[in-house]
Coordinates of C-alpha atoms and ligand atoms in Angstrom, one line a residue:
X1 CA 104.8 118.5 61.1
X2 CA 107.6 120.5 62.7
X3 CA 106.6 123.5 64.8
X4 CA 108.6 126.6 65.5
X5 CA 108.2 129.6 67.9
X6 CA 106.6 132.6 66.2
X7 CA 109.2 135.0 67.5
X8 CA 111.3 134.6 70.7
X9 CA 109.1 133.1 73.4
X10 CA 106.1 133.2 71.0
X11 CA 103.5 130.5 70.4
X12 CA 104.5 127.3 68.5
X13 CA 103.1 127.2 65.0
X14 CA 103.3 124.7 62.1
X15 CA 106.2 125.4 59.7
X16 CA 103.9 124.8 56.7
X17 CA 100.7 126.8 56.9
X18 CA 98.2 127.8 54.3
X19 CA 97.6 131.1 52.5
X20 CA 94.1 132.0 51.2
X21 CA 94.6 134.7 48.5
X22 CA 92.5 133.7 45.5
X23 CA 92.2 130.1 46.5
X24 CA 89.5 130.8 49.2
X25 CA 87.9 133.7 47.4
X26 CA 84.9 131.7 46.4
X27 CA 81.2 132.3 46.8
X28 CA 80.3 128.9 48.4
X29 CA 82.8 127.0 50.5
X30 CA 86.1 125.2 50.1
X31 CA 85.7 123.1 53.2
X32 CA 87.7 120.2 51.6
X33 CA 90.8 122.4 51.4
X34 CA 90.6 123.8 54.9
X35 CA 89.9 120.3 56.3
X36 CA 92.9 118.9 54.4
X37 CA 95.1 121.6 55.9
X38 CA 94.0 120.8 59.5
X39 CA 94.2 117.1 59.0
X40 CA 97.8 117.4 57.6
X41 CA 98.9 119.6 60.5
X42 CA 99.1 122.9 58.4
X43 CA 97.3 124.7 61.2
X44 CA 98.7 128.2 60.6
X45 CA 96.2 129.9 58.3
X46 CA 96.5 133.4 56.8
X47 CA 93.8 135.6 55.3
X48 CA 92.9 139.2 54.7
X49 CA 89.8 141.4 54.0
X50 CA 91.7 142.2 50.7
X51 CA 91.0 138.6 49.6
X52 CA 87.3 139.0 48.9
X53 CA 85.4 136.1 50.4
X54 CA 88.4 134.3 51.8
X55 CA 88.1 135.3 55.5
X56 CA 84.5 134.0 55.5
X57 CA 85.3 130.8 53.5
X58 CA 88.1 130.1 55.9
X59 CA 85.9 130.5 59.0
X60 CA 83.3 128.3 57.4
X61 CA 85.8 125.6 56.6
X62 CA 87.3 125.7 60.1
X63 CA 83.8 125.3 61.6
X64 CA 83.9 123.7 65.0
X65 CA 87.6 122.9 64.6
X66 CA 88.6 126.6 64.9
X67 CA 90.6 125.9 68.0
X68 CA 92.9 123.6 66.2
X69 CA 94.0 126.5 64.0
X70 CA 96.3 129.5 64.5
X71 CA 94.4 132.2 62.6
X72 CA 96.3 135.1 61.1
X73 CA 94.5 137.8 59.2
X74 CA 95.0 141.5 58.4
X75 CA 93.6 145.0 58.6
X76 CA 93.7 146.6 55.1
X77 CA 92.4 150.1 54.9
X78 CA 93.5 153.7 55.4
X79 CA 90.1 154.5 57.1
X80 CA 89.7 154.2 60.9
X81 CA 86.0 153.3 60.8
X82 CA 86.5 150.7 58.2
X83 CA 89.4 149.2 60.2
X84 CA 87.0 148.8 63.2
X85 CA 84.4 147.1 60.9
X86 CA 87.1 144.7 59.5
X87 CA 88.2 143.8 63.0
X88 CA 84.7 143.3 64.3
X89 CA 83.9 141.0 61.4
X90 CA 87.0 138.9 61.6
X91 CA 86.9 138.5 65.4
X92 CA 83.3 137.3 65.0
X93 CA 84.3 134.9 62.2
X94 CA 87.0 133.3 64.3
X95 CA 85.1 132.7 67.6
X96 CA 86.0 136.0 69.4
X97 CA 89.8 135.9 68.7
X98 CA 92.4 136.4 66.0
X99 CA 95.7 134.8 66.9
X100 CA 97.9 137.0 64.8
X101 CA 96.5 140.3 63.4
X102 CA 98.7 142.0 60.8
X103 CA 98.8 145.4 59.2
X104 CA 98.4 144.5 55.5
X105 CA 101.0 146.2 53.2
X106 CA 101.7 148.8 55.9
X107 CA 98.5 150.7 55.1
X108 CA 97.9 153.3 57.9
X109 CA 100.4 151.5 60.1
X110 CA 100.3 153.6 63.2
X111 CA 96.5 154.0 63.4
X112 CA 96.1 150.2 62.7
X113 CA 98.6 149.3 65.4
X114 CA 96.7 151.6 67.9
X115 CA 93.5 149.6 67.2
X116 CA 95.2 146.2 67.3
X117 CA 96.9 147.1 70.7
X118 CA 93.5 148.0 72.2
X119 CA 92.0 144.7 70.9
X120 CA 95.0 142.8 72.3
X121 CA 94.4 144.4 75.7
X122 CA 90.8 143.2 75.5
X123 CA 92.0 139.6 74.7
X124 CA 90.6 139.6 71.2
X125 CA 94.0 139.6 69.5
X126 CA 96.9 137.3 70.4
X127 CA 99.8 138.8 68.5
X128 CA 100.4 141.7 66.2
X129 CA 102.4 141.8 62.9
X130 CA 103.0 143.6 59.7
X131 CA 103.3 142.5 56.0
X132 CA 104.6 143.9 52.8
X133 CA 105.1 142.2 49.4
X134 CA 107.5 144.7 47.9
X135 CA 111.2 145.4 48.6
X136 CA 110.5 149.0 47.8
X137 CA 108.7 149.1 51.2
X138 CA 111.4 147.4 53.2
X139 CA 112.9 150.6 54.7
X140 CA 109.4 151.3 56.1
X141 CA 109.0 147.7 57.3
X142 CA 112.4 148.0 59.1
X143 CA 111.2 151.1 60.9
X144 CA 108.1 149.2 62.1
X145 CA 110.2 146.2 63.1
X146 CA 112.3 148.4 65.3
X147 CA 109.3 150.1 66.9
X148 CA 108.7 147.3 69.4
X149 CA 105.0 147.2 68.5
X150 CA 105.0 143.9 66.4
X151 CA 106.2 140.4 67.1
X152 CA 106.1 139.0 63.5
X153 CA 106.5 140.1 59.9
X154 CA 105.2 138.6 56.6
X155 CA 107.5 138.9 53.6
X156 CA 108.0 137.2 50.2
X157 CA 110.9 134.7 50.0
X158 CA 111.7 132.1 47.3
X159 CA 114.7 131.4 45.0
X160 CA 113.6 134.3 42.7
X161 CA 112.8 136.8 45.5
X162 CA 115.7 136.9 47.9
X163 CA 115.8 140.6 48.8
X164 CA 114.9 139.8 52.5
X165 CA 118.3 138.1 52.9
X166 CA 120.1 141.5 52.9
X167 CA 118.6 143.3 55.9
X168 CA 115.1 142.0 56.8
X169 CA 116.0 138.5 57.9
X170 CA 119.1 139.5 59.9
X171 CA 117.1 142.2 61.7
X172 CA 114.2 139.8 62.4
X173 CA 116.7 137.4 64.0
X174 CA 118.3 140.2 66.0
X175 CA 114.9 141.5 67.3
X176 CA 113.5 138.0 67.9
X177 CA 110.6 138.4 65.4
X178 CA 108.6 135.6 63.8
X179 CA 108.9 135.5 60.0
X180 CA 106.0 134.3 57.8
X181 CA 106.8 133.6 54.2
X182 CA 104.3 134.6 51.5
X183 CA 104.6 133.5 47.9
X184 CA 106.9 130.6 48.7
X185 CA 106.1 129.1 45.3
X186 CA 106.6 132.5 43.6
X187 CA 102.8 133.0 43.4
X188 CA 102.6 129.8 41.3
X189 CA 105.1 131.0 38.7
X190 CA 107.9 128.7 40.0
X191 CA 105.7 125.6 39.9
X192 CA 104.3 126.1 36.4
X193 CA 107.0 123.6 35.2
X194 CA 109.0 121.2 37.3
X195 CA 112.5 119.7 37.1
X196 CA 112.8 116.0 36.3
X197 CA 112.6 113.3 39.0
X198 CA 116.3 112.8 38.3
X199 CA 117.1 116.4 39.1
X200 CA 115.1 116.3 42.3
X201 CA 116.6 113.0 43.5
X202 CA 119.6 114.6 45.4
X203 CA 117.1 116.7 47.4
X204 CA 115.2 113.7 48.9
X205 CA 111.8 115.2 48.0
X206 CA 109.0 113.9 45.8
X207 CA 107.9 117.1 44.2
X208 CA 109.2 120.5 43.1
X209 CA 106.8 122.3 45.3
X210 CA 108.2 120.4 48.3
X211 CA 111.7 121.4 47.2
X212 CA 110.8 125.1 47.1
X213 CA 109.1 124.9 50.6
X214 CA 112.1 123.1 52.1
X215 CA 114.4 125.7 50.5
X216 CA 112.6 128.4 52.5
X217 CA 112.2 126.4 55.7
X218 CA 115.9 125.4 55.8
X219 CA 116.7 128.9 56.8
X220 CA 116.2 128.8 60.6
X221 CA 115.2 132.4 60.7
X222 CA 111.9 131.5 58.9
X223 CA 109.0 130.5 61.2
X224 CA 106.3 129.4 58.7
X225 CA 105.7 129.3 54.9
X226 CA 102.1 129.7 53.7
X227 CA 101.6 128.3 50.2
X228 CA 98.1 128.6 48.9
X229 CA 96.2 126.0 46.8
X230 CA 92.7 125.4 45.7
X231 CA 93.3 121.7 45.7
X232 CA 93.1 119.5 48.8
X233 CA 95.7 117.0 47.5
X234 CA 98.2 119.8 47.0
X235 CA 97.6 121.0 50.5
X236 CA 98.7 117.5 51.7
X237 CA 101.7 117.5 49.3
X238 CA 102.8 120.9 50.7
X239 CA 102.4 119.9 54.3
X240 CA 104.7 116.9 53.7
X241 CA 107.5 119.4 53.2
X242 CA 107.2 120.4 56.9
X243 CA 109.5 117.8 58.3
X244 CA 113.3 117.6 58.6
X245 CA 115.9 116.8 57.2
X246 CA 116.4 120.4 56.1
X247 CA 118.6 121.4 53.2
X248 CA 122.2 122.4 53.6
X249 CA 124.0 125.1 51.5
X250 CA 124.7 122.7 48.6
X251 CA 121.0 121.6 48.4
X252 CA 119.8 125.2 48.6
X253 CA 122.2 126.2 45.7
X254 CA 120.8 123.3 43.7
X255 CA 117.2 124.5 44.2
X256 CA 118.4 128.0 43.0
X257 CA 119.9 126.5 39.9
X258 CA 116.9 124.4 39.1
X259 CA 114.6 127.5 39.6
X260 CA 116.7 129.4 37.2
X261 CA 116.8 126.8 34.5
Ligands
LIG1 N1 101.0 141.5 51.1 C1 100.7 140.4 51.7 O1 100.4 140.4 52.9 C2 100.6 139.1 50.8 C3 100.9 139.2 49.5 C4 100.8 138.0 48.8 C5 100.5 136.8 49.4 N2 100.2 136.8 50.7 C6 99.8 135.5 51.5 O2 100.7 134.5 51.1 C7 100.0 133.4 50.6 C8 100.8 132.6 49.5 O3 101.2 133.4 48.4 P1 100.5 133.3 47.0 O4 99.1 132.6 47.2 O5 100.6 134.6 46.3 O6 101.5 132.3 46.2 P2 102.1 130.8 46.4 O7 101.6 130.2 47.6 O8 103.6 131.0 46.2 O9 101.6 130.1 45.1 C9 100.2 129.8 45.0 C10 100.0 129.1 43.6 O10 100.7 127.9 43.6 C11 99.9 126.8 43.2 N3 100.3 125.6 44.0 C12 100.1 125.5 45.3 N4 100.6 124.3 45.7 C13 101.1 123.7 44.6 C14 101.7 122.4 44.4 N5 102.0 121.6 45.4 N6 102.0 122.1 43.1 C15 101.8 122.9 42.1 N7 101.2 124.1 42.2 C16 100.8 124.5 43.5 C17 98.5 127.2 43.4 O11 97.6 126.8 42.4 P3 96.4 125.8 42.6 O12 95.4 126.5 43.4 O13 96.0 125.4 41.3 O14 97.0 124.6 43.4 C18 98.6 128.8 43.3 O15 98.3 129.2 42.0 C19 98.7 134.0 50.0 O16 97.7 133.1 49.7 C20 98.4 135.0 51.1 O17 97.8 134.4 52.2 C21 100.2 137.9 51.5

């Protein structure tokens, strides 16, 4: 698995990580999925209190292998007291430390950043970031990116959602920010049907999901893509996309055409 710096001078993280929305929001455990991710080298894991049971399920799955992972999670509330509760819970879940703590969907950004900076000073938070899923919030995201208070952003990017190419990715590069890609498979929509093996042959990948992940990771401004799956074998399949060779312009255009077909 290739690793890249999460922002200029930042920690090295796996280029294929694992999201947890819906897939880890289960009452019991999903240890097989988390173990598959660690074993395959997809050690960047992303969660949020918005995802129901996912933070707890992830912590349970990591177990005594927590230090092998780079844990990213989020604060998601307009309320200061609730934010403190969310942070206390997550920091306990992950052995006293969250490696990347993000403001989810820019909810209460300035107050949430105040808290995260305090926790960073106490050594309980490694790095601070911000996320948003919607291009309608990209002006606000740009403002936060320029504030100097975050070192990473999380945004959607796939052949059907390319709005970040206009201003967000160039600005992230200029500022030296890490870029985490949510929804690399279009939230599952892009993988509901797949092109034929013949169509995929020029791309040198085995599966359509791998083509979509390589599409994103072939842009050097991207640090890590975080596909989510409830199935251990797909976690392994996705992790296999985290190695060069990366796509050139022609291969990326082919993926766009196949996604459009
Ligand atoms: N605002 C935010 O901060 C925000 C918003 C959205 C997402 N996120 C983060 O980004 C992560 C990824 O986004 P996402 O979960 O929305 O979408 P995604 O990763 O693009 O797609 C997930 C879907 O793809 C399927 N899938 C995964 N691997 C596959 C494969 N190899 N072959 C076929 N199907 C496959 C999964 O189904 P199966 O379970 O059946 O495999 C699941 O339904 C989230 O989990 C979350 O951590 C953050």
